[in-house]
Short mmCIF file of C-alpha atoms in Angstrom, two decimals:
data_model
loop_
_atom_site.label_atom_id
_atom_site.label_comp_id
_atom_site.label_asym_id
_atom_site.label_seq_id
_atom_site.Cartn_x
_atom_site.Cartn_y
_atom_site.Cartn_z
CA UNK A 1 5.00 14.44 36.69
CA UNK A 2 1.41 14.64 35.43
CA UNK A 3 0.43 17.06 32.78
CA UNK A 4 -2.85 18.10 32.84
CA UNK A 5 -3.16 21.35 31.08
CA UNK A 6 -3.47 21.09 27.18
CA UNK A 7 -2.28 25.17 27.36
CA UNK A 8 1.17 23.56 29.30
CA UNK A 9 3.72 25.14 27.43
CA UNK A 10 5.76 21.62 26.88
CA UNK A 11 2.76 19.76 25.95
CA UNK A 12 1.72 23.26 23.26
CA UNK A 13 5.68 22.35 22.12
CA UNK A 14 5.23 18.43 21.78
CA UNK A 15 2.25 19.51 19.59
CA UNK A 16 3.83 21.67 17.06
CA UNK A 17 5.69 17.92 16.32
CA UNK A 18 2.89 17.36 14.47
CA UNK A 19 4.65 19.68 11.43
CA UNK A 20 7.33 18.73 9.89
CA UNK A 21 8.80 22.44 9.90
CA UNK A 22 8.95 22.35 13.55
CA UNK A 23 10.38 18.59 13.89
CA UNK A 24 13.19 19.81 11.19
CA UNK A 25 13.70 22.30 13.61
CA UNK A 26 13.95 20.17 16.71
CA UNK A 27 15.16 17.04 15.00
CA UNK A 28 12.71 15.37 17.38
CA UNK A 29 8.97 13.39 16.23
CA UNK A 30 6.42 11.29 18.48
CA UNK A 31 5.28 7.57 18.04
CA UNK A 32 2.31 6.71 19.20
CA UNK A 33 1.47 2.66 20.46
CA UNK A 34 3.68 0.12 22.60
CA UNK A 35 5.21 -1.25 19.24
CA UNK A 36 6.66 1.69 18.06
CA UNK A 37 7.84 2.86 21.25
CA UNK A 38 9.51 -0.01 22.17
CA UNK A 39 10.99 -0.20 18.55
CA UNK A 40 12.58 3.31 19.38
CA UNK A 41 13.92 2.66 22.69
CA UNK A 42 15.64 -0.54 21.63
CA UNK A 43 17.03 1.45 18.72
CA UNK A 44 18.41 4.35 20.97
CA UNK A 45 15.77 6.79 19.28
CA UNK A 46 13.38 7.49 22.50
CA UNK A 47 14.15 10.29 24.43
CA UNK A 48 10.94 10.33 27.04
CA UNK A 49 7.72 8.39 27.70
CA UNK A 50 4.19 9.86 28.11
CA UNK A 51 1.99 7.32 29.33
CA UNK A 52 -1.82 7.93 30.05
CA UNK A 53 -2.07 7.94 33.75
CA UNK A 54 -2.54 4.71 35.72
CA UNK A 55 -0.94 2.86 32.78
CA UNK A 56 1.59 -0.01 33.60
CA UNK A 57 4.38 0.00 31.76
CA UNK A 58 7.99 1.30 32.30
CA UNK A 59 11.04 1.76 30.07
CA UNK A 60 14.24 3.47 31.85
CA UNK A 61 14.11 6.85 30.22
CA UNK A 62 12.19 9.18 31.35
CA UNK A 63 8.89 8.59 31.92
CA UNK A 64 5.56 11.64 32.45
CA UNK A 65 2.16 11.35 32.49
CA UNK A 66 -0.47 12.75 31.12
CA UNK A 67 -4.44 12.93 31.08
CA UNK A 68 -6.62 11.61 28.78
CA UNK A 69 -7.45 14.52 27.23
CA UNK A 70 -3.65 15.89 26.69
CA UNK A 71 -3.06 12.11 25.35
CA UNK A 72 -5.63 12.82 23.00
CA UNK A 73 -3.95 16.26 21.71
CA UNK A 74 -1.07 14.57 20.99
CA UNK A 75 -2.18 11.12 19.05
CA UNK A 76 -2.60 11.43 15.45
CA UNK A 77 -5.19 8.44 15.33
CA UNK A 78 -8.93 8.34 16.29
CA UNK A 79 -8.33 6.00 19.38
CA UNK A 80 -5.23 7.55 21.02
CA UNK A 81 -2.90 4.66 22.46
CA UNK A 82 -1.71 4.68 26.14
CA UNK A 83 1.26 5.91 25.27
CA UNK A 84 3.61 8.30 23.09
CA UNK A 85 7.09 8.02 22.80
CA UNK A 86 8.98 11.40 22.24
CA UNK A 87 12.41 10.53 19.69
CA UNK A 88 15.22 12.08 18.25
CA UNK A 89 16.41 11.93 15.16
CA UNK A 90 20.06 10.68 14.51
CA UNK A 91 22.26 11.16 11.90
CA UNK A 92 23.04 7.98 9.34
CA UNK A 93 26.13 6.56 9.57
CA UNK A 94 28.05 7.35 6.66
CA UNK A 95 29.20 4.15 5.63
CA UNK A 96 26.71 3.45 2.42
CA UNK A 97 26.89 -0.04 1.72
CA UNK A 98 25.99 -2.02 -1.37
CA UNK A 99 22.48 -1.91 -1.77
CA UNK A 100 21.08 1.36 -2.10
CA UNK A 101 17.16 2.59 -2.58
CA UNK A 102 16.75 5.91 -3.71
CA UNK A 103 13.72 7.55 -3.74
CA UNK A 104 12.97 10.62 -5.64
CA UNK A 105 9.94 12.65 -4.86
CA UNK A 106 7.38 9.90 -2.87
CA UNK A 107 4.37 11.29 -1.97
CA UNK A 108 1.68 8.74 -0.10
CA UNK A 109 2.72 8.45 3.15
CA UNK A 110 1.74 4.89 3.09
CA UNK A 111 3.66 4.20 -0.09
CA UNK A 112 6.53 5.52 1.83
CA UNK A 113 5.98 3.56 4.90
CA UNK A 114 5.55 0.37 2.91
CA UNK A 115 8.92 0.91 0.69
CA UNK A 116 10.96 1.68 4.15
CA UNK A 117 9.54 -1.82 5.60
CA UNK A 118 10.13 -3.84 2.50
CA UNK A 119 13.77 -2.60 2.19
CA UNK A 120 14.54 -3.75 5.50
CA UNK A 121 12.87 -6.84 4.51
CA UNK A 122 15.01 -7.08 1.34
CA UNK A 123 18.73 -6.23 2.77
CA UNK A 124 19.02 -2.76 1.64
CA UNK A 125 22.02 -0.99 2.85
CA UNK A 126 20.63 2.47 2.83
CA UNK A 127 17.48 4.83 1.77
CA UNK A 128 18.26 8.06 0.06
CA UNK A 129 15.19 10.52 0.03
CA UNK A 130 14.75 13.38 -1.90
CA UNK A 131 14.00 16.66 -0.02
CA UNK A 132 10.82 16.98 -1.75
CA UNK A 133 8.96 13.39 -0.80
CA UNK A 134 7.08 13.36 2.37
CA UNK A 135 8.79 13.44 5.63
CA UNK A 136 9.82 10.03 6.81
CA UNK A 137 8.87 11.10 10.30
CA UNK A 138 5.30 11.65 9.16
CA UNK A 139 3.08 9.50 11.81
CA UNK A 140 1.50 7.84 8.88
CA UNK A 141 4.50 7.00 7.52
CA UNK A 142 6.12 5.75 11.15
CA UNK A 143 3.25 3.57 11.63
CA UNK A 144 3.35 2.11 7.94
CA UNK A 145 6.82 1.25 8.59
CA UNK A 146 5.94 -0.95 11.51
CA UNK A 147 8.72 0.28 13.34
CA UNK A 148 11.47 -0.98 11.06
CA UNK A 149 11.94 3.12 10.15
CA UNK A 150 14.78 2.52 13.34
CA UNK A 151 16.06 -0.11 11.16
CA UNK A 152 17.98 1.38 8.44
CA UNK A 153 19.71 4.36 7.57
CA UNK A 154 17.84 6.66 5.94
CA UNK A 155 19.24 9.99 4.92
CA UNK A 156 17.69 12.86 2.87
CA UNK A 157 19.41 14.42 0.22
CA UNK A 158 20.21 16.26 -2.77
CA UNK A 159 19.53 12.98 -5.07
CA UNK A 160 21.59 14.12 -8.16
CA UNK A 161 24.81 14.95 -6.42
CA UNK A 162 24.75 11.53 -5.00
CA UNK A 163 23.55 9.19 -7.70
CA UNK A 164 26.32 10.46 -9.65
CA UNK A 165 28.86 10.13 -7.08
CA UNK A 166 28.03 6.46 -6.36
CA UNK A 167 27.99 6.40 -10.47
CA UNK A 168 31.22 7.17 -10.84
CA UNK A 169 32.28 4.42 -8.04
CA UNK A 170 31.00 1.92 -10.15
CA UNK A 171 27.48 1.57 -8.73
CA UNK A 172 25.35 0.32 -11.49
CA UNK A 173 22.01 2.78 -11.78
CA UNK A 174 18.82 0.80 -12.16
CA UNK A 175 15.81 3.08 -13.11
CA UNK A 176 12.44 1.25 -14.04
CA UNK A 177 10.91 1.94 -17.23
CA UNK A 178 7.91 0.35 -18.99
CA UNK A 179 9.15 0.04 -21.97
CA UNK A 180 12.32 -1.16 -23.38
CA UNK A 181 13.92 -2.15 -20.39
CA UNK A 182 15.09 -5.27 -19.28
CA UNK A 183 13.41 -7.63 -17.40
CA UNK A 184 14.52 -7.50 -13.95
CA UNK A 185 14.51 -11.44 -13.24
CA UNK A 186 17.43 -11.56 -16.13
CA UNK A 187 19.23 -8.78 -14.74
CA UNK A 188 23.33 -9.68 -14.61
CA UNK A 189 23.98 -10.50 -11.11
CA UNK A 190 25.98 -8.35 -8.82
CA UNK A 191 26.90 -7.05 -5.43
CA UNK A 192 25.93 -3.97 -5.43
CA UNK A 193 23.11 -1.66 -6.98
CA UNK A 194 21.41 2.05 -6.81
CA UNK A 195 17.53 1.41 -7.13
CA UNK A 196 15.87 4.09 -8.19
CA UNK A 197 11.68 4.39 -7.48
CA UNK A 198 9.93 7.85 -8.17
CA UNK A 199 6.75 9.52 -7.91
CA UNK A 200 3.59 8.15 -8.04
CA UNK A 201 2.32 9.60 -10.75
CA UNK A 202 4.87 11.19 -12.55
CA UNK A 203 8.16 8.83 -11.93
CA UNK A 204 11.65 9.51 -11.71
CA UNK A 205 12.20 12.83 -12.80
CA UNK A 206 14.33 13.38 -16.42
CA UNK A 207 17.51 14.62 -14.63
CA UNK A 208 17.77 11.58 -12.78
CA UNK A 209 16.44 8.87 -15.18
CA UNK A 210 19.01 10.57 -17.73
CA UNK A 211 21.87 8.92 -15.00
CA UNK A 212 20.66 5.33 -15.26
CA UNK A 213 22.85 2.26 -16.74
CA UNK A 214 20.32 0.38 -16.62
CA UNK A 215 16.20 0.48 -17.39
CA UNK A 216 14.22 -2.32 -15.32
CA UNK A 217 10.94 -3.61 -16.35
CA UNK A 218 8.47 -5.58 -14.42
CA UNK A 219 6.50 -8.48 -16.45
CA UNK A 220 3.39 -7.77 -16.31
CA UNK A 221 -0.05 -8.39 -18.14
CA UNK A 222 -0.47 -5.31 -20.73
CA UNK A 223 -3.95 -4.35 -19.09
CA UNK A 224 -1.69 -3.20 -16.29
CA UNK A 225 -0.29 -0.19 -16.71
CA UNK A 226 1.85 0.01 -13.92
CA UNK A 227 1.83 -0.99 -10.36
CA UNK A 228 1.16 0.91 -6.95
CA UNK A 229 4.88 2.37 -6.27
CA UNK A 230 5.04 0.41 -3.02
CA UNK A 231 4.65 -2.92 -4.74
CA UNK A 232 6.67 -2.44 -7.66
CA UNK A 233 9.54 -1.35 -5.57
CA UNK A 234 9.45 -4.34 -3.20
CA UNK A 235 9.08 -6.66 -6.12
CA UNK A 236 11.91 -5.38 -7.45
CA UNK A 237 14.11 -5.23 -4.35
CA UNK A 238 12.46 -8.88 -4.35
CA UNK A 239 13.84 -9.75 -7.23
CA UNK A 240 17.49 -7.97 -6.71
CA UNK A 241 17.87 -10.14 -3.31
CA UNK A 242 16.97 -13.12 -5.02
CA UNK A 243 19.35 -13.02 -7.48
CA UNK A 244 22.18 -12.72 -4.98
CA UNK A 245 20.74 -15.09 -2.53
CA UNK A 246 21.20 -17.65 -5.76
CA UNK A 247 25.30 -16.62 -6.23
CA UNK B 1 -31.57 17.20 -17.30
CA UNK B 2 -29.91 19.29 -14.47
CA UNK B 3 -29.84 18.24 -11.23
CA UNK B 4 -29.20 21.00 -8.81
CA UNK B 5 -31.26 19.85 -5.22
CA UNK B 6 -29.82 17.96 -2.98
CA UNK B 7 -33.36 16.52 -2.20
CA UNK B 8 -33.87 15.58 -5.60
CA UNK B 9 -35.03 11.78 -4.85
CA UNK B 10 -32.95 10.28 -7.37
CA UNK B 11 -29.68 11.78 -6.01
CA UNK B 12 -30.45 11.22 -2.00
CA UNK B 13 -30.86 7.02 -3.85
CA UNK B 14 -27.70 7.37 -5.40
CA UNK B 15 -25.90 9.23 -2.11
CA UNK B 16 -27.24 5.99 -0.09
CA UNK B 17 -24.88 3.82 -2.21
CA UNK B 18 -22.05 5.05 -0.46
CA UNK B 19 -23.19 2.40 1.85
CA UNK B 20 -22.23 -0.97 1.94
CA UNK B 21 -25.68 -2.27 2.88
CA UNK B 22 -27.36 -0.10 -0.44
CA UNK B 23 -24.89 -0.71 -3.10
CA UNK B 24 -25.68 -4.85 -2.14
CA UNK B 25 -29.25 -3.96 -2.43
CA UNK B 26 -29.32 -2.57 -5.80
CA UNK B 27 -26.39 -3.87 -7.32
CA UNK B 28 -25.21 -0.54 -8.27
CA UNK B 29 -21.92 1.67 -7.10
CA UNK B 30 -20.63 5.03 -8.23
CA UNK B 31 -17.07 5.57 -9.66
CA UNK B 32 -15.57 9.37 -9.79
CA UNK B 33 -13.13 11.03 -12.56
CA UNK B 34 -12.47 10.77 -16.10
CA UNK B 35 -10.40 7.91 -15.77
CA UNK B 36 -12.30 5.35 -14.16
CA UNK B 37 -15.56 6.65 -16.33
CA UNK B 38 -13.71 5.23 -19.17
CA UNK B 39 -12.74 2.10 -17.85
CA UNK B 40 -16.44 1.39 -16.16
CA UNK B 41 -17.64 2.29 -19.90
CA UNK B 42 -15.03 0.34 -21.95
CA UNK B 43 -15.83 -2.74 -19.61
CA UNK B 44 -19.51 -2.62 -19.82
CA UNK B 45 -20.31 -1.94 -16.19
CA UNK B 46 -21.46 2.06 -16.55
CA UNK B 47 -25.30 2.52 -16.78
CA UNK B 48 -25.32 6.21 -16.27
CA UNK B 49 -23.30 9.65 -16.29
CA UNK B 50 -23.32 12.52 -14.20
CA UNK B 51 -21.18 15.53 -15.35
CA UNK B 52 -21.08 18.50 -13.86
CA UNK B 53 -22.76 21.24 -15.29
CA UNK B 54 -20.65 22.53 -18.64
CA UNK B 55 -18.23 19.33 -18.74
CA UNK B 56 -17.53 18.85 -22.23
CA UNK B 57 -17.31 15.39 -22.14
CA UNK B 58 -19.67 12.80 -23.63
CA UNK B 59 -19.95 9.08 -23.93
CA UNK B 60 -22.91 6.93 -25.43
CA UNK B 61 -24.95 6.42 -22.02
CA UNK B 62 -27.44 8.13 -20.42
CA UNK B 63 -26.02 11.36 -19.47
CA UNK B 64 -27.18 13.93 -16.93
CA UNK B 65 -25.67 16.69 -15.68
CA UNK B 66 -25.89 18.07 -11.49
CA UNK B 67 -24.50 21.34 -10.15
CA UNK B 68 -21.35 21.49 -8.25
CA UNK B 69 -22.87 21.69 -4.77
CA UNK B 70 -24.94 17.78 -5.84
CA UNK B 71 -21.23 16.67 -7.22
CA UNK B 72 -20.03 17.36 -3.96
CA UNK B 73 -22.74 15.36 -2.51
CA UNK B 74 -22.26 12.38 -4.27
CA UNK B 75 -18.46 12.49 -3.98
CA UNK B 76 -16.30 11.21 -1.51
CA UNK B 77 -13.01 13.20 -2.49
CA UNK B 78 -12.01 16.42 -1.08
CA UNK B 79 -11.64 18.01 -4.46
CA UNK B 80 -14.26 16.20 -6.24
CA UNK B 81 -13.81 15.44 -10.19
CA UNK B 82 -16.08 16.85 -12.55
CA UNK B 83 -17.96 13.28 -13.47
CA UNK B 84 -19.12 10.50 -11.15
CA UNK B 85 -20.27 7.36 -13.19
CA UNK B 86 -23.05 5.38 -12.12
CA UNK B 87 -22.30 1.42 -12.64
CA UNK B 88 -24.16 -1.28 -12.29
CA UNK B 89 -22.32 -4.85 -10.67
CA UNK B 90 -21.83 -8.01 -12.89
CA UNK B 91 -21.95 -11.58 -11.75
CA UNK B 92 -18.48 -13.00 -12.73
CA UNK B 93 -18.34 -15.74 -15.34
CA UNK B 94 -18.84 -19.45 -13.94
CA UNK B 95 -15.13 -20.36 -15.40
CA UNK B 96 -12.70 -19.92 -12.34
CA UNK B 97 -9.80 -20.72 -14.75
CA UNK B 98 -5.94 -21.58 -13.07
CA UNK B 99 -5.34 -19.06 -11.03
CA UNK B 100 -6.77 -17.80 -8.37
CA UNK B 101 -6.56 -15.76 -5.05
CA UNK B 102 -8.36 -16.08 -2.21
CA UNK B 103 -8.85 -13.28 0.12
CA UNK B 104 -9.58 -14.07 3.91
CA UNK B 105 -10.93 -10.91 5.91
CA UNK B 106 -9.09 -8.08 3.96
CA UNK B 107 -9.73 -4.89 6.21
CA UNK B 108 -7.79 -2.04 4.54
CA UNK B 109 -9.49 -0.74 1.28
CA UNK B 110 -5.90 0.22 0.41
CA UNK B 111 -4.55 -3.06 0.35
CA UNK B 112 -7.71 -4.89 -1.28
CA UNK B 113 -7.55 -1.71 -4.12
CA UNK B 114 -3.39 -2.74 -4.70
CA UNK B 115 -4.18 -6.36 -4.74
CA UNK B 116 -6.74 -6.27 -7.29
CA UNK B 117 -4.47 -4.16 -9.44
CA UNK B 118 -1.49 -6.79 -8.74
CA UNK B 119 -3.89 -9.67 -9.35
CA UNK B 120 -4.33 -8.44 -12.74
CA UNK B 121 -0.84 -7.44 -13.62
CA UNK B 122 0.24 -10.95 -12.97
CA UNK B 123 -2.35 -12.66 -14.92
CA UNK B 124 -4.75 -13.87 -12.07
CA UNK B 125 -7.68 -15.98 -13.61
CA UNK B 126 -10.06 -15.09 -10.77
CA UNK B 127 -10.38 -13.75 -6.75
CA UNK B 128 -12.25 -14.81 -4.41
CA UNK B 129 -13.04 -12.62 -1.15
CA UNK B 130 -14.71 -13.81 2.44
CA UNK B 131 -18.00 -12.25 3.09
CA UNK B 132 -16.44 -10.28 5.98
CA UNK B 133 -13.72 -8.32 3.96
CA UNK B 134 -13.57 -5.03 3.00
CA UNK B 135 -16.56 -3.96 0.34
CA UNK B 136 -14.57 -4.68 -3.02
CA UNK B 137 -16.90 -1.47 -4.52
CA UNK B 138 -15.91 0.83 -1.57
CA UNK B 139 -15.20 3.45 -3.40
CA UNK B 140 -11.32 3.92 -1.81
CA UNK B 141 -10.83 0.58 -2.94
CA UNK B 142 -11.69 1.03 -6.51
CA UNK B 143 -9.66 4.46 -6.48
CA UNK B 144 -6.38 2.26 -5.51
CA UNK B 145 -7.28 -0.30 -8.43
CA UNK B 146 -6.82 2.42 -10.89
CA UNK B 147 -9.43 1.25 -12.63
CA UNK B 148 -8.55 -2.33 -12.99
CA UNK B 149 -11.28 -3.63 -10.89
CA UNK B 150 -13.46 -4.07 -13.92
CA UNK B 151 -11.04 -5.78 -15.65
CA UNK B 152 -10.76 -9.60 -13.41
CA UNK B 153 -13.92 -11.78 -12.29
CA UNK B 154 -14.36 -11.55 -8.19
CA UNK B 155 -16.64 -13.31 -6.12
CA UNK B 156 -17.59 -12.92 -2.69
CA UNK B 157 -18.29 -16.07 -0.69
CA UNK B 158 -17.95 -18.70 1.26
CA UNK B 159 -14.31 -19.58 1.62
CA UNK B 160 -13.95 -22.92 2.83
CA UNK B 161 -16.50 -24.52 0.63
CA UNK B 162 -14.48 -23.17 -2.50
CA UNK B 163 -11.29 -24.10 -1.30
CA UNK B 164 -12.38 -27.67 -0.73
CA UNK B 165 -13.61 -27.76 -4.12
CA UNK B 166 -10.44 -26.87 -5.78
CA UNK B 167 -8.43 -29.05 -3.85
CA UNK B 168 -10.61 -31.60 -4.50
CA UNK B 169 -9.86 -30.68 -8.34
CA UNK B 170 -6.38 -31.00 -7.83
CA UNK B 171 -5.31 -27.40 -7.29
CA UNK B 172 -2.65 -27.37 -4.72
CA UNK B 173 -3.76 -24.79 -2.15
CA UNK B 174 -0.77 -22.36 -0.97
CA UNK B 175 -0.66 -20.00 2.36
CA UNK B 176 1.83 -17.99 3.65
CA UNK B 177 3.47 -18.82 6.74
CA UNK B 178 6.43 -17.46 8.71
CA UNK B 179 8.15 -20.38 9.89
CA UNK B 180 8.67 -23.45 8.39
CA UNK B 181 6.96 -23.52 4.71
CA UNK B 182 8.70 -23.65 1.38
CA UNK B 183 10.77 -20.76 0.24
CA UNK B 184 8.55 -19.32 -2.95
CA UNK B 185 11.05 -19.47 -5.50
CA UNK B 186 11.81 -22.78 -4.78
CA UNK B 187 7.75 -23.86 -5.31
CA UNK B 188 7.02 -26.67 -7.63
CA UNK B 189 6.51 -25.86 -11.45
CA UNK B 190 2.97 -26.42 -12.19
CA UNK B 191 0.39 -24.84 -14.54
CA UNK B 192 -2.16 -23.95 -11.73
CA UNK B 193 -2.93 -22.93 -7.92
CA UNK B 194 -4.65 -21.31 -5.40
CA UNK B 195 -2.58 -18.32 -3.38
CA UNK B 196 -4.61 -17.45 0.06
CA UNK B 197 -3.70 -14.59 1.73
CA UNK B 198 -5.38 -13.36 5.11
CA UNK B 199 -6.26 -10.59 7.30
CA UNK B 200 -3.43 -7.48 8.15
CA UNK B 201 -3.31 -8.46 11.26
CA UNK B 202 -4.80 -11.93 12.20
CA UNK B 203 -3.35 -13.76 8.70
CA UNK B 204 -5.14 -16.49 7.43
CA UNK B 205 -8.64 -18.12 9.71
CA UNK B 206 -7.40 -21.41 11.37
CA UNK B 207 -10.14 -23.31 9.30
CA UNK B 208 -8.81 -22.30 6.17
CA UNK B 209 -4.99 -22.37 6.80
CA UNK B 210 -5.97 -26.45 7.62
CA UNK B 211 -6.65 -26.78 3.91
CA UNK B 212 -3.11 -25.95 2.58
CA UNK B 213 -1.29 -28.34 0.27
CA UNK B 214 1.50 -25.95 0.81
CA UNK B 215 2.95 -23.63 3.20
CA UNK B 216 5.02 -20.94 1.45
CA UNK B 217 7.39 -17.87 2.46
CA UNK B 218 9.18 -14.74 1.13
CA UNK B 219 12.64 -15.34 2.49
CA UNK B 220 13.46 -11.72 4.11
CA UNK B 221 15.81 -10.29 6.81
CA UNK B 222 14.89 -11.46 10.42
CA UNK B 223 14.70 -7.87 11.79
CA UNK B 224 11.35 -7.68 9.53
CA UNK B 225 8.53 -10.04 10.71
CA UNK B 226 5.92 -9.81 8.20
CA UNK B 227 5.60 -7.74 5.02
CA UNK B 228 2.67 -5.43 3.94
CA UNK B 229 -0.29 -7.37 3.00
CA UNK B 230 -0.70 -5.97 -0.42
CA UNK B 231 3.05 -6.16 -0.75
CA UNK B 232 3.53 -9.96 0.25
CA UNK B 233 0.68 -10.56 -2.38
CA UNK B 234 1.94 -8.94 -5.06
CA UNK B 235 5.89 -10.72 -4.57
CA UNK B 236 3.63 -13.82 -4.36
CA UNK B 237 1.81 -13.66 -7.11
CA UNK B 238 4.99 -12.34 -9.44
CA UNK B 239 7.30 -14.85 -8.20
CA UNK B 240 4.34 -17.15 -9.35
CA UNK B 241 4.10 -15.67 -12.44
CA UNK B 242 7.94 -16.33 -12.83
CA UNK B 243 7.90 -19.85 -12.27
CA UNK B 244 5.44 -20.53 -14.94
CA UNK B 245 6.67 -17.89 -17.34
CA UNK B 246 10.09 -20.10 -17.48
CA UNK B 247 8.44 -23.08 -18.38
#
């Protein structure tokens, strides 16, 4: 089927994906670009394929097309791809794992997009969110990812309830501080952590740095105040993969 | 004095330095908020401050003060601050020190702005940047320093030429690459180098990857191909840093 009309009811309803009220609702979001889309099929996350019409390319799910112009409702960037994928979210498994990355309150959709790509780089397990960062199905953050968003479970949450929980299983509880911490290179090794990362500009809030066992630090030259959020935390997960790799 | 047209001549001049092409002309770029005022002023590069009308704020340079409609002008936020400083560019010092980064065809202003910042945290001696990266005094770019810009020597340039130069002083001469280089933490001890990282997309120029003394990688899980540029950088440069700091 072609879709033409940008006042098509299902094209007016792919649209409203663009909020993240509406793709709560649904538990559905759109990637844009041949990466991503093949990312989410091969990951069992695309439900249907708009392509541009005329364009060559097939996946077996089902496939529409639509004009230019309805392509270009739907894109979030300046120069639209060929294609959008439509996905649905699933559900994390429930099985948590060892290595755990908790993030409490992430605003920059970038920043969030580079943390979720790093801790697939770095082995973690799974990606707690706070329900007050920015939605992980954010286009910006989907494309920051570079697809590996299908590559962990990520699952968004209450963050005290569970960072005491996984205290009390014997977890340890790294927050970073900049002071009086320890330097994360002579951190005890370990087979399991929580990692905890927090806002941009205001960190980890008190309720949840007051759970730590353990304050990390970062080395760094004292003109540097801190480092972007993305960076420090893939140092860090860096540095926490290291140290087993060396076991 | 109290600027309040926005075809005053002197502010349609300083508008133009939003431009790549101006602020090269006249040596001269514009900072916004309190925050990087202070560091432009602390480092010696401010030459001028514009406050908006009834800012109570003052610092020994010449001070002027515009109307909120001419701060809008000159700003390129969406809620502009109340102060933009004028600054004028310095020629880095002619010492290039032990170590330093070489940038090949950085695109994203985000990246080169979280670089810089890293490149100072972990005690870089000096950058270097190709001719066709990103404007280091784009104004996003200095936002994601957080002020740290001012505070490490950068020059723009010819790549190869300086590269051949150091090597020919002895500096071994490290790239990143995927397959088949030396894992980073296992890199030789040795009191200097030269890190060069490339482009997002296209990595490092084929005549400059040719000059390595040393291929390096971040070992990482297999399901993730590359890292964030600012990210792989910054793990880079700390796990440099953490070599020599254990000397």
């Amino acid at each position: 089927m072609l879709y033409q009309s940008l006042d098509n009811p299902k094209i007016k309803d792919l649209k409203k994906l663009h909020t993240h009220k509406y793709r709560e609702q649904k538990k559905m979001f759109l990637v844009e670009g041949e990466h991503l889309v093949l990312e989410a099929f091969q990951t069992g996350y695309l439900e249907e394929l708009l392509l541009e019409e005329k364009t060559d390319f097939s996946l077996p799910v089902e496939t529409n097309y639509v004009t230019k112009s309805v392509l270009k409702e739907l894109s979030n960037l300046d120069t639209p791809s060929s294609m959008i994928g439509v996905c649905k979210m699933k559900e994390p498994a429930n099985k948590i794992g060892n290595r755990i990355l908790v993030l409490d309150q992430i605003q920059d959709p970038g920043n969030m997009g580079t943390i979720i790509r790093s801790a697939v780089a770095f082995d973690v397990d799974m990606i707690l969110v706070s329900e007050d960062s920015v939605d992980i199905y954010n286009s910006k953050v989907i494309r920051a990812t570079q697809g590996l968003l299908f590559h962990i479970p990520i699952r968004v949450c209450h963050l005290k309830e569970q960072i005491v929980e996984l205290k009390e299983k014997g977890y340890p509880i790294y927050v970073t501080k900049v002071d009086g911490g320890e330097d994360v290179r002579q951190v005890d090794k370990q087979g399991k952590y929580v990692l905890v990362m927090g806002n941009e500009g205001r960190g980890v809030r008190s309720e949840i740095m007051e759970l730590a066992t353990n304050y990390l630090y970062i080395p760094m030259n004292q003109k540097c105040e801190s480092l972007n959020v993305g960076v420090a935390t893939s140092i860090l997960l860096f540095a926490l993969k290291d140290r087993d790799d060396s076991e």
